[in-house]
Coordinates of C-alpha atoms in Angstrom, one line a residue:
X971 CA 6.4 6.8 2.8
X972 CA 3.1 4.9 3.0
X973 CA 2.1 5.7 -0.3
X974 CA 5.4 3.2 -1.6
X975 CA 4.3 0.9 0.8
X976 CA 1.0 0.6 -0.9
X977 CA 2.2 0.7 -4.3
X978 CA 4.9 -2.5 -3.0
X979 CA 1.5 -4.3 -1.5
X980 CA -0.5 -3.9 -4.4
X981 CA 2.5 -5.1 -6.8
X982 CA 2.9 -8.2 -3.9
X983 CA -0.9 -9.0 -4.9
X984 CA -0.2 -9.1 -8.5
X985 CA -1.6 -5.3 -9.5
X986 CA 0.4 -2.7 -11.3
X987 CA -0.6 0.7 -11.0
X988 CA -0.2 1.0 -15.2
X989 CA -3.0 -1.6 -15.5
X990 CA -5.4 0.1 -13.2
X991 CA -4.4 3.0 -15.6
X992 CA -5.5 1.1 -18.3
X993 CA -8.9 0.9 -17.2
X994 CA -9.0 4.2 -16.2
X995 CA -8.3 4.9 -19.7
X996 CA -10.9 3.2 -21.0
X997 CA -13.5 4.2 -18.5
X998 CA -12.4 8.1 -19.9
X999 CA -11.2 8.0 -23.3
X1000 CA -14.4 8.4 -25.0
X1001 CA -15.5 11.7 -23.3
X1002 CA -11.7 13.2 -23.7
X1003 CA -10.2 12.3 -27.0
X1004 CA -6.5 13.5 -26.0
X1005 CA -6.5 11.8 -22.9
X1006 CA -3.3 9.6 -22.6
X1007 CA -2.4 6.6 -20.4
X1008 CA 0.5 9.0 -19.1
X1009 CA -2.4 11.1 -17.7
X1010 CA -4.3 8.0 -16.3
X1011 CA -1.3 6.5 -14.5
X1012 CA -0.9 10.5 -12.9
X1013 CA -4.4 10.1 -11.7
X1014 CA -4.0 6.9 -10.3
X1015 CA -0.8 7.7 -8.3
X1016 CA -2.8 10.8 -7.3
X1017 CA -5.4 8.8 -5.9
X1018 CA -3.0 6.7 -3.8
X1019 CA -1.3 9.5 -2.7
X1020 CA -4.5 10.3 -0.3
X1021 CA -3.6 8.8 3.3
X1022 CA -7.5 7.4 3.4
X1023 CA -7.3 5.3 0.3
X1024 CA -3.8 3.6 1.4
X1025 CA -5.1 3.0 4.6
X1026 CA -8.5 1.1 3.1
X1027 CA -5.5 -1.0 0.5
X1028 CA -3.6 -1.8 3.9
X1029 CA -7.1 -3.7 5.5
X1030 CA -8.5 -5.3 2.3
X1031 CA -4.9 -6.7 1.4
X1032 CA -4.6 -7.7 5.3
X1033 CA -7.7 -9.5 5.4
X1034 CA -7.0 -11.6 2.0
X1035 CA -3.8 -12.3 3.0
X1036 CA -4.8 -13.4 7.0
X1037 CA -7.8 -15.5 5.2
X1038 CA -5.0 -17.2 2.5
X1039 CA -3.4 -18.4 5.8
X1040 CA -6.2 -19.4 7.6
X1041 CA -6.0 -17.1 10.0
X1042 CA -9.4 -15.7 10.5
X1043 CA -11.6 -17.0 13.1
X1044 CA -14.9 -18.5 11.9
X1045 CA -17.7 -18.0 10.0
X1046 CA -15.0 -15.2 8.2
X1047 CA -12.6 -17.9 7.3
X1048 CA -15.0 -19.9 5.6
X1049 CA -16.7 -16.9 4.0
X1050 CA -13.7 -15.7 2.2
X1051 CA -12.8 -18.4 1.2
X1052 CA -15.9 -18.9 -0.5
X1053 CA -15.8 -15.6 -1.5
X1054 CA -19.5 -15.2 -0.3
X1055 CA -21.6 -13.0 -2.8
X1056 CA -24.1 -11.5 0.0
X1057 CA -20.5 -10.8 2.3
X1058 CA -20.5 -7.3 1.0
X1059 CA -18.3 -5.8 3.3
X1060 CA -14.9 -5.9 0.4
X1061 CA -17.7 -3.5 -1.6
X1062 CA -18.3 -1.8 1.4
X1063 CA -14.8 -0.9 2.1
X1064 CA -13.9 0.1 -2.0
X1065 CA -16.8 2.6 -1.7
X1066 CA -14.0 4.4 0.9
X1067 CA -11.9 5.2 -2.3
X1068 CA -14.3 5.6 -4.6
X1069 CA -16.0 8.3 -3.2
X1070 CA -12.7 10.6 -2.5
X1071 CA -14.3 12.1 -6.2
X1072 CA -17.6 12.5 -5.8
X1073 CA -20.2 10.7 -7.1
X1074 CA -19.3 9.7 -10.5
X1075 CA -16.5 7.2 -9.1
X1076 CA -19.6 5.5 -7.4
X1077 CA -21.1 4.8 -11.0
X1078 CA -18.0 3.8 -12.2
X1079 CA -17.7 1.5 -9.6
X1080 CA -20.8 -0.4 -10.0
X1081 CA -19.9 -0.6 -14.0
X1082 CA -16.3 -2.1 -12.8
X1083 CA -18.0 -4.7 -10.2
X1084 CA -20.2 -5.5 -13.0
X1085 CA -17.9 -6.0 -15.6
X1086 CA -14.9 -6.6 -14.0
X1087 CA -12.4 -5.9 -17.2
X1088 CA -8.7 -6.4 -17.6
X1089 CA -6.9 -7.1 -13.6
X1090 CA -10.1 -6.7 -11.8
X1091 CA -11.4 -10.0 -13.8
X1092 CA -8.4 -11.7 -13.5
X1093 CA -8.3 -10.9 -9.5
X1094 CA -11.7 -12.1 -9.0
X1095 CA -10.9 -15.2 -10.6
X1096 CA -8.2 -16.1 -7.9
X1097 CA -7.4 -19.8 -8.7
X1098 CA -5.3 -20.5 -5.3
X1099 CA -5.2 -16.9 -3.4
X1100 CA -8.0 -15.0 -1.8
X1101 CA -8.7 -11.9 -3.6
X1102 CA -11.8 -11.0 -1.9
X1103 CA -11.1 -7.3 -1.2
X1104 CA -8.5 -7.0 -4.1
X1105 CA -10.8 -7.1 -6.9
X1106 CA -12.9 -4.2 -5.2
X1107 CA -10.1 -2.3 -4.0
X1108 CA -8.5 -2.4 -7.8
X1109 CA -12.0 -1.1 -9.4
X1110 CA -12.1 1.3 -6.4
X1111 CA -8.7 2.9 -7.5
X1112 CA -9.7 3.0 -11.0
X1113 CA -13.2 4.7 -10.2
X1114 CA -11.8 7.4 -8.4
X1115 CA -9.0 8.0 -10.8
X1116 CA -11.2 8.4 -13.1
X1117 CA -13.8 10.5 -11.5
X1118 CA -10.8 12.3 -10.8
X1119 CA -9.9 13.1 -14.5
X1120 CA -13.7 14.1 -15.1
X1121 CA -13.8 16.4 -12.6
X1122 CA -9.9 18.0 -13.6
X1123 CA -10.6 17.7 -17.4
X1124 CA -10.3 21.5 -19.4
X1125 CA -13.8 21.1 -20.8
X1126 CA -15.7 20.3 -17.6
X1127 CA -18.4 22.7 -17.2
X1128 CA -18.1 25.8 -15.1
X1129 CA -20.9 28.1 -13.9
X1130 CA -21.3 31.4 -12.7
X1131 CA -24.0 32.8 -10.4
X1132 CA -26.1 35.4 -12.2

């Protein structure tokens, strides 16, 4: 039940889970040559299937939503609305997701804050809405999912004790 709920809040907030896919796919393509979107949007979906990661969506969508009606009290109204860089707390709160998969969805992360490709760029430049925690929690998603893939792929490494 809650998992539809977050996929209906992210697609209120302008995301599709097929274009956090997309960057998935290119975050993974070039270590797994028969990787598909198909596979990508499975690992997304996975990803928001975990009660921790909907719960995180559910207070960085809240909080953009209560700060595009002015409903934070102050200095956090005006700091979203300025969308801060030294606020840190939306990175804080996408490093929840990202690190249901290990460590690799934390360096995927920091490229994806970085770069901010595809939806994540377009989220951080808001125009009229308050994407302060979107952004992070998009490139979040699409960290994990993909650390997820790395760590499911056939070819990762496997090692025995001797």
């Amino acid at each position: 039940m809650t998992y539809e709920i977050a996929e209906a809040q992210l697609l209120r907030r302008g995301v599709r889970l097929e274009e956090i896919a997309q960057i998935v796919y290119s975050l993974q393509i070039a270590y797994h040559d028969d990787l598909t979107l198909e596979q990508c949007l499975d690992s997304v979906k996975a990803v928001l299937q975990k009660r921790e990661v909907q719960y995180t969506l559910f207070t960085g969508i809240a909080l953009d939503e209560l700060a595009e009606q002015k409903l934070l009290p102050e200095p956090l109204q005006s700091i979203m609305e300025a969308d801060e860089p030294l606020y840190g707390v939306d990175e804080t709160l996408a490093l929840g997701i990202t690190s249901v998969f290990g460590m690799i969805g934390l360096t995927s992360f920091g490229y994806l804050d970085k770069v901010k490709p595809e939806i994540i760029g377009k989220l951080n430049n808001k125009g009229s809405d308050i994407h302060v925690f979107m952004d992070d929690l998009v490139a979040g998603l699409a960290a994990a999912a993909s650390a997820r893939i790395a760590h499911n792929h056939k070819n990762a490494a496997t090692y025995s004790q001797k």
